[in-house]
Short mmCIF file of C-alpha atoms and ligand atoms in Angstrom, two decimals:
data_model
loop_
_atom_site.label_atom_id
_atom_site.label_comp_id
_atom_site.label_asym_id
_atom_site.label_seq_id
_atom_site.Cartn_x
_atom_site.Cartn_y
_atom_site.Cartn_z
CA MET I 66 -0.04 -0.14 -0.16
CA SER I 67 1.47 3.62 -1.10
CA ASP I 68 2.37 5.44 2.07
CA THR I 69 1.89 8.51 0.15
CA PRO I 70 -0.73 10.86 1.99
CA LYS I 71 -3.18 12.63 0.14
CA SER I 72 -3.13 15.43 2.00
CA THR I 73 0.13 17.92 1.95
CA PRO I 74 0.63 20.01 4.64
CA THR I 75 0.59 23.76 2.69
CA LYS I 76 -2.90 22.77 1.11
CA PRO I 77 -5.24 23.04 3.67
CA LYS I 78 -8.37 21.18 3.17
CA ARG I 79 -11.47 23.00 2.49
CA PHE I 80 -13.69 23.23 5.47
CA SER I 81 -16.81 23.08 2.74
CA THR I 82 -15.56 19.67 0.94
CA VAL I 83 -15.52 17.87 5.03
CA GLU I 84 -18.41 15.44 4.37
CA GLN I 85 -17.58 13.89 8.08
CA TRP I 86 -15.84 14.64 10.80
CA ASP I 87 -14.04 11.69 12.06
CA MET I 88 -13.49 13.47 15.91
CA GLU I 89 -14.07 16.44 17.45
CA THR I 90 -12.55 18.36 20.22
CA ASP I 91 -12.16 22.11 21.54
CA VAL I 92 -8.18 22.23 20.76
CA ALA I 93 -6.15 19.73 18.66
CA ILE I 94 -2.33 20.04 19.21
CA MET I 95 -0.18 18.55 16.25
CA GLY I 96 3.26 17.23 18.49
CA PHE I 97 3.65 16.05 22.05
CA GLY I 98 6.93 17.32 23.55
CA GLY I 99 7.71 20.45 25.17
CA ALA I 100 5.13 22.96 23.73
CA GLY I 101 2.36 20.36 22.73
CA SER I 102 2.30 18.96 26.07
CA CYS I 103 2.19 22.14 28.27
CA ALA I 104 -0.10 23.82 25.64
CA ALA I 105 -2.34 20.38 26.17
CA ILE I 106 -2.11 20.37 30.12
CA GLU I 107 -3.02 24.50 30.21
CA ALA I 108 -6.03 24.11 27.55
CA SER I 109 -7.48 20.90 29.53
CA ASP I 110 -7.25 23.01 32.94
CA ALA I 111 -9.01 26.00 31.04
CA GLY I 112 -11.59 23.51 30.49
CA ALA I 113 -11.36 22.54 26.60
CA ASP I 114 -11.32 19.55 25.29
CA VAL I 115 -8.14 17.90 24.08
CA ILE I 116 -6.61 15.85 21.56
CA ILE I 117 -2.84 15.50 20.60
CA PHE I 118 -1.53 13.98 17.68
CA GLU I 119 1.73 12.69 17.62
CA VAL I 120 3.43 10.97 15.11
CA THR I 121 5.68 8.78 17.15
CA ALA I 122 4.62 5.86 19.55
CA ALA I 123 5.46 8.03 22.51
CA SER I 124 5.95 12.08 23.86
CA GLY I 125 9.27 13.57 24.19
CA GLY I 126 10.91 15.01 20.70
CA SER I 127 13.83 16.58 21.27
CA THR I 128 12.47 17.67 24.40
CA ALA I 129 13.37 14.32 25.53
CA LEU I 130 16.62 14.30 23.87
CA SER I 131 17.81 17.72 25.56
CA SER I 132 19.27 18.26 28.71
CA ALA I 133 15.76 20.60 30.03
CA GLU I 134 18.31 23.44 31.39
CA VAL I 135 15.34 26.32 31.58
CA TYR I 136 15.99 29.84 31.45
CA MET I 137 14.27 31.64 34.12
CA GLY I 138 14.90 34.71 36.53
CA GLY I 139 14.00 38.15 36.84
CA ASN I 140 11.39 38.92 39.62
CA GLY I 141 13.63 39.20 42.10
CA GLY I 142 14.83 35.50 41.51
CA THR I 143 13.23 32.36 41.43
CA ALA I 144 13.53 30.31 44.46
CA VAL I 145 16.93 28.26 43.29
CA GLN I 146 18.47 32.17 42.53
CA LYS I 147 17.36 33.31 45.69
CA ALA I 148 18.47 30.59 47.76
CA CYS I 149 21.78 30.61 46.15
CA GLY I 150 21.80 34.39 46.96
CA TYR I 151 20.88 35.98 43.62
CA ASP I 152 18.42 38.79 43.50
CA ASP I 153 17.49 38.73 39.96
CA SER I 154 15.15 41.77 38.38
CA THR I 155 13.27 41.73 35.63
CA GLU I 156 14.56 44.79 34.26
CA ASP I 157 18.24 42.57 33.89
CA MET I 158 16.72 40.24 32.87
CA PHE I 159 14.74 41.67 29.73
CA ASN I 160 17.63 44.34 29.68
CA PHE I 161 19.83 41.22 28.90
CA LEU I 162 17.43 39.62 26.40
CA MET I 163 16.95 42.38 24.34
CA ALA I 164 20.13 42.86 23.62
CA ALA I 165 21.55 39.26 23.18
CA MET I 166 18.60 38.93 20.41
CA GLY I 167 19.79 42.48 18.86
CA GLU I 168 17.52 43.73 16.24
CA LEU I 169 15.77 40.54 15.84
CA ALA I 170 14.24 40.90 19.68
CA ASP I 171 10.32 40.66 19.70
CA GLU I 172 10.18 42.82 22.74
CA ASP I 173 6.60 42.15 23.35
CA LYS I 174 7.42 38.33 24.02
CA ILE I 175 10.74 39.14 25.61
CA ARG I 176 8.74 41.28 28.12
CA MET I 177 6.19 38.46 28.70
CA TYR I 178 8.76 35.76 29.21
CA CYS I 179 10.18 38.38 31.68
CA GLU I 180 7.90 39.17 33.79
CA ASN I 181 6.25 35.30 34.00
CA SER I 182 9.14 33.76 34.50
CA VAL I 183 9.28 33.05 38.08
CA GLU I 184 5.45 32.15 37.60
CA HIS I 185 6.68 29.57 34.74
CA PHE I 186 9.18 28.46 37.10
CA ASP I 187 6.89 27.60 40.22
CA TRP I 188 4.24 26.32 37.59
CA LEU I 189 6.73 23.67 36.77
CA VAL I 190 7.29 22.84 40.04
CA SER I 191 3.61 22.12 40.90
CA MET I 192 4.10 19.62 38.20
CA GLY I 193 6.70 17.61 39.70
CA ALA I 194 9.76 19.27 38.13
CA LYS I 195 12.72 19.00 41.30
CA TYR I 196 14.94 21.60 41.72
CA LYS I 197 18.01 21.67 43.93
CA ASN I 198 18.69 24.71 45.72
CA SER I 199 22.59 24.47 44.60
CA GLU I 200 24.96 26.40 42.29
CA TYR I 201 27.16 24.55 39.62
CA LYS I 202 30.47 27.04 39.77
CA GLU I 203 32.17 25.27 36.64
CA ARG I 204 32.35 26.95 32.96
CA ALA I 205 30.08 24.51 31.67
CA ILE I 206 27.17 23.66 29.20
CA MET I 207 25.00 21.98 31.67
CA ALA I 208 25.22 20.55 35.11
CA VAL I 209 26.32 17.06 34.93
CA THR I 210 25.92 16.87 39.00
CA ASP I 211 22.45 17.37 40.22
CA ASP I 212 23.07 20.77 41.18
CA CYS I 213 20.60 23.48 39.24
CA LEU I 214 21.73 26.58 39.07
CA LEU I 215 24.28 28.15 36.20
CA PHE I 216 25.43 30.95 33.96
CA THR I 217 24.21 29.30 30.54
CA GLY I 218 24.77 32.60 28.19
CA ASN I 219 26.68 35.60 27.24
CA GLU I 220 25.65 37.27 30.78
CA LYS I 221 28.89 37.86 32.56
CA SER I 222 30.56 38.40 28.79
CA TYR I 223 31.80 41.96 27.31
CA PRO I 224 28.97 43.52 25.80
CA PHE I 225 26.18 42.10 28.10
CA ARG I 226 27.59 42.65 31.42
CA GLU I 227 28.14 46.02 31.15
CA ILE I 228 23.92 46.00 29.94
CA ALA I 229 22.49 44.11 32.54
CA LYS I 230 23.84 42.92 35.72
CA PRO I 231 24.99 39.66 35.45
CA CYS I 232 22.92 36.61 37.29
CA PRO I 233 22.75 33.03 36.63
CA ARG I 234 19.16 31.77 35.17
CA GLY I 235 20.17 28.61 33.62
CA HIS I 236 17.93 26.05 36.00
CA ASN I 237 19.09 22.12 35.56
CA LEU I 238 16.56 19.71 37.15
CA GLU I 239 17.52 17.43 40.14
CA VAL I 240 19.16 14.59 38.23
CA GLU I 241 22.67 12.77 37.78
CA GLY I 242 24.15 13.57 34.59
CA ASP I 243 22.70 14.59 31.24
CA ASN I 244 19.17 13.30 31.91
CA GLY I 245 17.37 16.23 32.34
CA GLY I 246 14.90 15.91 28.81
CA PRO I 247 13.51 12.38 30.08
CA MET I 248 12.75 13.30 33.07
CA LEU I 249 11.15 16.58 32.19
CA MET I 250 9.02 14.81 29.25
CA GLY I 251 8.36 11.76 31.61
CA ILE I 252 6.50 15.10 34.44
CA LEU I 253 4.50 15.98 31.81
CA THR I 254 3.69 13.04 30.40
CA GLU I 255 1.89 12.00 33.05
CA GLN I 256 0.78 15.36 33.66
CA VAL I 257 -1.17 14.75 30.43
CA GLY I 258 -2.09 11.41 31.44
CA LYS I 259 -4.00 12.88 35.04
CA ARG I 260 -6.14 14.82 33.07
CA PRO I 261 -9.12 14.12 30.35
CA ILE I 262 -6.81 14.78 27.76
CA ARG I 263 -6.90 12.17 24.60
CA VAL I 264 -3.88 11.51 23.41
CA GLU I 265 -3.70 9.65 19.37
CA TYR I 266 0.29 8.37 18.95
CA ASN I 267 1.03 7.12 15.45
CA ALA I 268 -0.88 9.68 14.23
CA ARG I 269 0.41 12.28 11.88
CA ALA I 270 -0.64 15.69 11.10
CA LEU I 271 -1.05 15.92 7.45
CA THR I 272 -2.80 19.50 6.94
CA LEU I 273 -5.31 22.57 8.34
CA ILE I 274 -8.71 22.66 7.58
CA ALA I 275 -9.47 26.40 6.71
CA ASP I 276 -13.02 27.92 5.90
CA ASP I 277 -13.61 30.40 2.94
CA ASP I 278 -12.63 33.45 5.65
CA GLY I 279 -9.28 31.46 6.13
CA ALA I 280 -10.39 30.69 9.79
CA ILE I 281 -9.00 27.34 10.42
CA GLN I 282 -11.83 24.65 11.94
CA GLY I 283 -9.91 21.44 12.42
CA ILE I 284 -7.10 19.35 11.38
CA VAL I 285 -6.46 16.23 9.16
CA VAL I 286 -4.63 13.22 10.54
CA ARG I 287 -3.29 10.03 9.46
CA ILE I 288 -4.06 7.19 12.05
CA ASP I 289 -3.35 3.62 11.01
CA ASN I 290 -2.83 4.78 6.82
CA GLU I 291 -6.07 6.61 7.17
CA GLU I 292 -6.77 10.46 6.64
CA ARG I 293 -9.47 11.30 9.69
CA ASN I 294 -10.88 14.52 10.21
CA VAL I 295 -10.60 16.59 13.20
CA ARG I 296 -12.54 19.31 13.93
CA ALA I 297 -11.09 21.94 16.21
CA ARG I 298 -14.06 24.38 17.42
CA LYS I 299 -11.49 26.22 19.19
CA GLY I 300 -8.21 25.81 17.73
CA VAL I 301 -5.67 24.16 16.41
CA ILE I 302 -2.06 24.50 18.11
CA LEU I 303 1.13 23.87 16.00
CA CYS I 304 4.11 22.49 18.07
CA ALA I 305 5.95 20.41 15.73
CA GLY I 306 9.36 21.59 16.10
CA GLY I 307 12.03 22.74 13.84
CA PHE I 308 13.13 21.84 10.73
CA VAL I 309 16.72 21.19 10.98
CA MET I 310 15.51 17.41 9.57
CA ASN I 311 14.07 18.74 6.43
CA GLN I 312 17.65 18.76 3.80
CA GLU I 313 15.02 20.66 1.17
CA MET I 314 14.66 23.23 4.07
CA LEU I 315 17.70 23.57 5.32
CA LYS I 316 19.33 24.24 1.72
CA LYS I 317 16.30 26.64 0.92
CA TYR I 318 16.56 28.73 4.14
CA VAL I 319 20.08 28.21 6.10
CA PRO I 320 22.62 27.15 3.76
CA GLN I 321 25.41 28.28 6.28
CA VAL I 322 24.59 25.36 8.74
CA SER I 323 26.05 23.10 6.16
CA ILE I 324 29.38 23.86 8.06
CA GLY I 325 27.78 21.64 10.77
CA ASN I 326 28.06 18.42 10.87
CA ILE I 327 25.42 16.98 13.30
CA PRO I 328 21.98 18.49 13.39
CA ILE I 329 20.47 18.42 16.74
CA GLY I 330 16.63 17.16 17.17
CA ASN I 331 14.86 14.14 16.63
CA PRO I 332 13.45 12.90 13.30
CA GLY I 333 10.43 14.65 13.62
CA ASP I 334 11.85 17.87 13.12
CA THR I 335 10.91 17.97 9.22
CA GLY I 336 9.30 21.51 9.42
CA ALA I 337 5.93 19.84 9.08
CA GLY I 338 4.24 22.50 11.39
CA ILE I 339 5.59 25.67 9.84
CA LEU I 340 4.48 24.40 6.16
CA MET I 341 1.26 23.34 7.18
CA GLY I 342 0.93 27.32 8.94
CA GLN I 343 2.54 28.78 5.90
CA GLY I 344 -0.07 26.87 3.61
CA ALA I 345 -2.96 28.22 5.82
CA GLY I 346 -1.52 31.52 5.01
CA GLY I 347 0.88 31.89 8.10
CA ALA I 348 4.12 33.99 7.35
CA VAL I 349 7.84 32.78 8.58
CA ILE I 350 10.19 34.84 9.99
CA HIS I 351 13.89 34.19 10.26
CA MET I 352 14.28 31.19 9.04
CA ASN I 353 17.62 32.03 8.13
CA GLU I 354 18.66 31.97 11.33
CA ALA I 355 19.79 28.65 13.54
CA PHE I 356 21.38 27.47 16.96
CA ILE I 357 25.31 26.51 15.45
CA THR I 358 27.64 26.05 18.12
CA LEU I 359 31.18 25.11 18.74
CA PRO I 360 31.01 23.46 22.38
CA PHE I 361 34.53 24.41 23.27
CA TYR I 362 33.84 23.82 27.07
CA PRO I 363 34.06 22.28 29.29
CA PRO I 364 36.69 22.62 30.88
CA GLY I 365 36.82 25.79 31.20
CA SER I 366 40.62 26.42 31.68
CA LEU I 367 40.32 25.97 28.07
CA THR I 368 38.90 29.75 28.17
CA PHE I 369 42.28 30.91 29.18
CA GLY I 370 43.13 30.32 25.81
CA ILE I 371 42.68 32.63 22.16
CA PHE I 372 40.93 31.94 18.76
CA VAL I 373 42.50 33.03 16.02
CA ASN I 374 41.31 33.04 12.18
CA ALA I 375 43.45 32.12 8.91
CA GLN I 376 44.76 35.45 9.53
CA ALA I 377 46.31 34.49 12.75
CA GLN I 378 44.58 37.44 14.32
CA ARG I 379 41.81 37.10 17.47
CA PHE I 380 38.40 38.13 16.59
CA ILE I 381 36.14 38.09 19.92
CA ASN I 382 36.51 37.87 23.70
CA GLU I 383 36.85 33.75 24.35
CA ASP I 384 34.84 34.25 27.23
CA ILE I 385 31.28 34.09 25.85
CA TYR I 386 28.99 31.08 25.13
CA HIS I 387 29.73 28.41 22.95
CA ALA I 388 27.22 29.26 20.46
CA ARG I 389 27.84 32.67 19.89
CA MET I 390 31.79 32.06 19.26
CA ALA I 391 30.17 29.91 16.15
CA HIS I 392 28.61 32.75 15.28
CA HIS I 393 31.63 34.49 14.83
CA ILE I 394 33.58 31.74 13.43
CA LEU I 395 31.42 31.90 10.58
CA LYS I 396 31.93 35.44 9.76
CA GLN I 397 35.56 34.88 9.33
CA SER I 398 37.19 35.00 5.82
CA GLY I 399 39.39 32.16 5.09
CA GLN I 400 40.22 28.50 6.04
CA GLY I 401 41.31 27.94 9.51
CA ILE I 402 40.31 28.70 12.81
CA TYR I 403 42.32 27.58 15.99
CA LEU I 404 42.48 27.55 19.45
CA ILE I 405 45.81 28.28 21.17
CA LEU I 406 46.68 27.52 24.40
CA ASN I 407 49.04 27.12 27.07
CA HIS I 408 49.77 23.65 27.35
CA ASP I 409 49.22 23.28 30.70
CA ASP I 410 45.51 24.45 30.47
CA TYR I 411 45.13 22.13 27.74
CA GLU I 412 42.69 19.36 28.97
CA HIS I 413 40.81 17.87 25.94
CA PRO I 414 37.07 18.99 26.18
CA PRO I 415 34.42 16.12 26.66
CA PHE I 416 32.49 17.76 23.51
CA LEU I 417 34.63 18.75 20.82
CA GLY I 418 36.36 15.89 18.93
CA ALA I 419 38.89 18.76 17.61
CA GLU I 420 42.25 17.38 16.60
CA VAL I 421 45.75 19.09 18.01
CA ALA I 422 46.41 21.53 15.03
CA GLY I 423 50.00 21.48 16.42
CA THR I 424 52.44 21.99 19.02
CA GLY I 425 55.85 24.79 19.79
CA GLU I 426 58.15 25.92 22.42
CA THR I 427 58.16 28.72 20.61
CA ILE I 428 55.45 30.75 18.65
CA GLU I 429 57.81 30.10 15.05
CA GLU I 430 57.46 26.15 16.03
CA LEU I 431 53.56 26.44 16.76
CA ALA I 432 53.03 28.51 13.28
CA GLU I 433 55.03 25.83 11.51
CA ASP I 434 52.96 23.51 12.88
CA VAL I 435 49.21 24.80 12.39
CA GLY I 436 50.47 26.60 8.93
CA LEU I 437 49.95 30.27 10.13
CA ASP I 438 51.80 33.53 9.74
CA ALA I 439 54.61 33.52 12.03
CA ASP I 440 55.13 37.26 12.49
CA MET I 441 51.09 38.03 12.48
CA LEU I 442 50.79 35.02 15.28
CA ARG I 443 53.81 36.53 17.57
CA HIS I 444 51.91 40.20 17.33
CA THR I 445 48.80 38.23 18.49
CA ILE I 446 49.76 36.71 21.02
CA GLU I 447 52.64 39.10 22.55
CA PHE I 448 49.96 42.26 22.15
CA TYR I 449 47.58 39.93 24.02
CA ASN I 450 50.24 39.04 26.44
CA GLN I 451 51.21 42.29 27.40
CA HIS I 452 47.46 43.44 28.05
CA ALA I 453 46.76 40.18 30.09
CA ALA I 454 49.44 40.59 32.30
CA ASN I 455 47.74 43.48 33.58
CA GLY I 456 44.57 41.90 33.34
CA GLU I 457 42.96 43.97 30.33
CA ASP I 458 41.94 42.95 27.04
CA PRO I 459 41.83 46.66 25.14
CA LEU I 460 40.88 44.49 21.90
CA PHE I 461 37.63 42.40 22.58
CA HIS I 462 37.36 42.55 26.90
CA LYS I 463 37.55 39.84 27.75
CA HIS I 464 36.61 39.47 31.55
CA GLU I 465 39.74 39.46 33.26
CA ALA I 466 39.11 36.30 35.67
CA TRP I 467 40.29 34.60 32.51
CA LEU I 468 43.22 37.12 31.04
CA LYS I 469 46.65 35.23 31.71
CA PRO I 470 49.55 35.54 29.65
CA ILE I 471 49.86 32.25 27.23
CA GLU I 472 53.23 31.16 28.05
CA PRO I 473 55.16 28.47 26.02
CA PRO I 474 54.93 25.36 25.54
CA TYR I 475 51.96 26.12 23.03
CA ALA I 476 48.75 23.69 22.13
CA ALA I 477 46.41 24.43 19.04
CA LEU I 478 43.52 23.09 18.49
CA ASP I 479 41.85 22.53 15.05
CA CYS I 480 38.51 24.23 15.51
CA THR I 481 37.65 24.73 11.82
CA PRO I 482 34.30 24.09 10.79
CA GLY I 483 34.77 20.89 8.45
CA SER I 484 37.96 19.72 10.29
CA GLY I 485 35.90 16.98 12.21
CA VAL I 486 34.99 19.25 14.87
CA PHE I 487 31.80 19.06 16.42
CA TYR I 488 29.70 21.80 15.17
CA PRO I 489 25.77 21.05 15.95
CA TYR I 490 23.07 23.28 14.98
CA PHE I 491 19.10 23.48 15.14
CA THR I 492 16.68 25.83 13.58
CA PHE I 493 15.72 29.23 15.23
CA GLY I 494 13.12 30.34 12.13
CA GLY I 495 9.29 29.58 11.80
CA LEU I 496 5.85 30.81 12.02
CA ASP I 497 5.46 34.39 13.17
CA THR I 498 3.21 34.46 15.73
CA LEU I 499 1.82 37.25 18.53
CA PRO I 500 2.92 36.26 22.12
CA THR I 501 -0.02 34.29 22.41
CA GLY I 502 0.57 32.02 19.73
CA GLU I 503 -1.67 33.33 17.14
CA VAL I 504 -0.44 32.54 14.25
CA LEU I 505 -0.31 36.05 11.94
CA THR I 506 -0.54 36.52 8.43
CA MET I 507 2.18 38.21 5.97
CA GLU I 508 -0.01 41.33 6.93
CA ARG I 509 0.81 40.44 10.68
CA GLU I 510 -2.92 40.07 10.93
CA VAL I 511 -4.35 36.87 13.08
CA ILE I 512 -5.37 33.48 11.04
CA PRO I 513 -8.47 32.99 13.73
CA GLY I 514 -8.09 29.75 15.17
CA LEU I 515 -4.48 28.88 14.46
CA TYR I 516 -1.72 28.44 16.79
CA ALA I 517 2.33 27.77 17.42
CA ALA I 518 4.86 27.27 19.95
CA GLY I 519 7.94 25.76 20.42
CA ARG I 520 10.41 25.45 17.41
CA THR I 521 7.20 25.73 14.58
CA ALA I 522 7.30 29.34 15.91
CA CYS I 523 9.59 31.86 15.65
CA GLY I 524 10.11 32.62 20.07
CA VAL I 525 12.58 34.57 22.36
CA PRO I 526 15.73 32.29 20.81
CA ARG I 527 16.32 34.03 17.55
CA THR I 528 20.45 34.27 17.00
CA SER I 529 23.23 32.28 17.94
CA ALA I 530 24.93 36.02 18.48
CA GLY I 531 23.13 35.87 22.15
CA TYR I 532 21.11 32.38 22.58
CA GLY I 533 21.98 30.65 26.18
CA SER I 534 21.40 27.08 26.80
CA GLY I 535 17.50 27.03 28.36
CA MET I 536 16.19 29.52 26.30
CA SER I 537 14.68 26.70 23.83
CA VAL I 538 13.12 24.67 26.35
CA GLY I 539 11.88 27.90 28.14
CA ASP I 540 10.25 29.18 25.40
CA ALA I 541 8.64 25.93 24.00
CA THR I 542 7.22 25.15 27.39
CA PHE I 543 6.38 28.65 28.05
CA PHE I 544 4.91 29.69 25.29
CA GLY I 545 3.28 26.40 24.72
CA ARG I 546 1.26 27.03 28.07
CA VAL I 547 0.51 30.25 26.89
CA ALA I 548 -0.90 29.24 23.37
CA GLY I 549 -2.83 26.20 25.15
CA LYS I 550 -4.31 29.32 27.23
CA ALA I 551 -4.88 31.34 24.55
CA ALA I 552 -6.93 28.41 22.48
CA ALA I 553 -8.82 27.32 25.25
CA ALA I 554 -10.33 30.91 25.81
CA ARG I 555 -11.25 31.19 22.26
CA ASN I 556 -15.07 31.60 21.39
CA GLY I 557 -14.50 29.32 17.83
C1 FAD S 858 20.45 17.27 22.47
C2 FAD S 858 19.88 18.80 22.46
C3 FAD S 858 20.12 19.03 23.79
C4 FAD S 858 19.27 20.39 23.92
N1 FAD S 858 19.32 21.11 24.99
C5 FAD S 858 18.78 21.69 25.58
C6 FAD S 858 18.26 22.49 26.89
O1 FAD S 858 19.22 21.87 27.51
N2 FAD S 858 17.79 23.90 26.91
C7 FAD S 858 17.14 23.97 25.95
O2 FAD S 858 16.57 25.33 25.98
N3 FAD S 858 17.69 23.60 24.61
C8 FAD S 858 17.48 22.62 24.41
N4 FAD S 858 17.73 21.87 23.53
C9 FAD S 858 16.72 22.40 21.96
C10 FAD S 858 15.39 22.10 22.43
O3 FAD S 858 15.51 20.66 23.04
C11 FAD S 858 14.51 21.86 21.75
O4 FAD S 858 14.46 23.47 20.86
C12 FAD S 858 12.90 22.42 22.23
O5 FAD S 858 13.14 20.99 23.09
C13 FAD S 858 12.09 21.82 21.00
O6 FAD S 858 10.67 22.28 21.50
P1 FAD S 858 9.80 22.02 20.68
O7 FAD S 858 8.67 21.24 21.80
O8 FAD S 858 9.29 23.12 20.35
O9 FAD S 858 9.58 20.44 20.02
P2 FAD S 858 9.66 18.72 20.22
O10 FAD S 858 10.06 18.71 21.55
O11 FAD S 858 10.93 18.00 19.28
O12 FAD S 858 8.07 18.09 20.21
C14 FAD S 858 7.68 18.35 18.79
C15 FAD S 858 7.13 17.05 18.46
O13 FAD S 858 6.07 17.38 17.32
C16 FAD S 858 6.09 16.04 16.82
N5 FAD S 858 6.07 16.01 15.60
C17 FAD S 858 6.98 16.25 14.13
N6 FAD S 858 5.84 16.18 13.20
C18 FAD S 858 4.48 16.02 13.18
C19 FAD S 858 3.58 15.33 12.86
N7 FAD S 858 3.32 15.33 11.37
N8 FAD S 858 1.95 15.07 13.35
C20 FAD S 858 2.66 14.46 14.27
N9 FAD S 858 3.25 15.01 15.44
C21 FAD S 858 4.91 15.60 14.89
C22 FAD S 858 7.49 15.34 16.81
O14 FAD S 858 7.37 13.95 16.86
C23 FAD S 858 7.57 15.85 18.48
O15 FAD S 858 7.13 14.69 19.52
C24 FAD S 858 17.98 20.68 22.66
C25 FAD S 858 18.40 19.71 21.83
C26 FAD S 858 18.87 18.82 21.48
C27 FAD S 858 18.85 17.85 20.30
#
C-alpha cells in the first residue's frame, strides 16, 4: 500500500469539502513534545476538550533528547536563585535578553517571558519538576551533577555585563548526568495522563482545515493509514518542532549550517508544522537563523586560550557562550580557526572532537606546525600577553578572570569548520506569532483558530549571537502554556 499522503501540508483542506468529522474536540494539538504537552495541560485546565496528535509512538520529541535546562529568573529571583543568593531583577533579565537577541528581538515576547518567568518556574515545580537549591559554579554547558543553577549564556561577558547585571538563569533538574530531558518529558507526560486529554500516538498531522474566510476549523491526521478529519472548535496548536531534519528546507533557508556536522533534534523535525502554517497563510520569519555552536568548554581552562582565524588574528572575547563563538567563526574569512593555549591549560574537551593542530616550544614552531603566518601569530600572542598580564583585553574585553599570558609550550586545537570538529545545529526560524501563539499572516493579521509554539514558531531565541542554554526549552514550555490558554479561551 502506498505511504504517500493524499493531503499535503501546504494545501489546507477546504472546510466546505469535509463530508464527515471523524473526531471532534475544542483544541487539537500537533506534537507531544515540550510545547505540545504544556499547551495541552493548560488548555485542559481551562476547561477545553483536548486531543494531542503525535506522529511517533511516544511523547518526547527533541525536548526529551535535551538537557531540559530552562532559562528563568527576574522578579526578585526563582526560589533557587534566591536560595543561592541572587536577587534577579526583571529589568536585568529583560535588558539582557533584548541585547542578546539584538535587532531580531521580539520585545513583546521577551517582556512577557521575563515578567512571568518565576511563575513559570513555580508552575514547573507544581507539575513535579524538582530543582535543588544549589549552584554549579564551573564554566559548563550543563550541570552534570544534580545541581541546579548555572550561567548558561553571555551574561558575564562583554558587552552584556555592561548592559545588565549578570545573574545565572539556567535551571537544571535535580538529576545526575545529562538526563534532564527524559525526566522533564516524563513529568509532563504524567500530567497529561492525569487529565481528560486524549492522546493519539502514531498519528501524523497532515494539513489544516480552513474555511472560506481563512479561519482554521480543524486538522487532517493520518491514523492506521487512513486520513481522518478532526474538528477543532476553538483552535489548532502547531507544536511540531523545527526543520533541522529537512534537507530541502535547510538548503533553502539556512545554507550556512552546512558547515555544521550534526543536526540536533528528533526525526520529526521536518518542518511539517511550519509548512502547514504557511499553507494556511501564516508568515515565516528569521528562517535563516539557526543555533550553531562550537562547544569548546568544559573544561573552563580552555577559556584562558585565544581563538585565531586563518590570518592568525583574534576576533572575539573567548569568555562568551559557545554558540556566540560559532556565530563569529562563521564570519571569518579564509579556512582555519584555532584555539591556542598554554600547554598546562590544555585538557581535551569532552564534546569537541578537535584534533591538535600543532604544538611548539616557540611561536614560530607552533605557527609552522599549524600553517599560520609566524609574524602575525607572534604579534597576536605578544599583544594579548602584554595586556593580559595587567588584567586587560583592550581589543575584545575578555573578563579579567580569564586573562593570563599564554606561555610556552604552546598547543593549538583545530576548530576549523569541516575539520571534523563538533558543530551541532538546530533551527530558530518559524511561524510569525503574537506572544499568545496566534499565527500571523504576511500582513500581521491573526489567522483565527491557528496557534503555534516551540520551534514551529519563531520565539524568544532567534540568534546564536545571543543564545543561552535553556532559552529553547524555556520558550517552548512557556509559550506552549500561553497558546494552550489562549486557544481554550477562544470562542470558536
Ligand atoms: C541534544 C539536545 C540538547 C538540547 N538541550 C537543550 C537545553 O538544555 N535547553 C534548551 O533550552 N534547549 C535545548 N535543546 C533544544 C530544545 O530541546 C528544543 O528546541 C525544544 O525542546 C523544542 O521543543 P518543541 O516542543 O518545539 O519540539 P519537540 O519537543 O521536538 O516536540 C515536537 C513533537 O512534534 C512531533 N511531530 C512532528 N511532526 C509531526 C506531525 N506531522 N504530526 C504529529 N506530530 C508531529 C514530534 O514527533 C515531536 O514529538 C536541545 C536540543 C537537543 C537536540
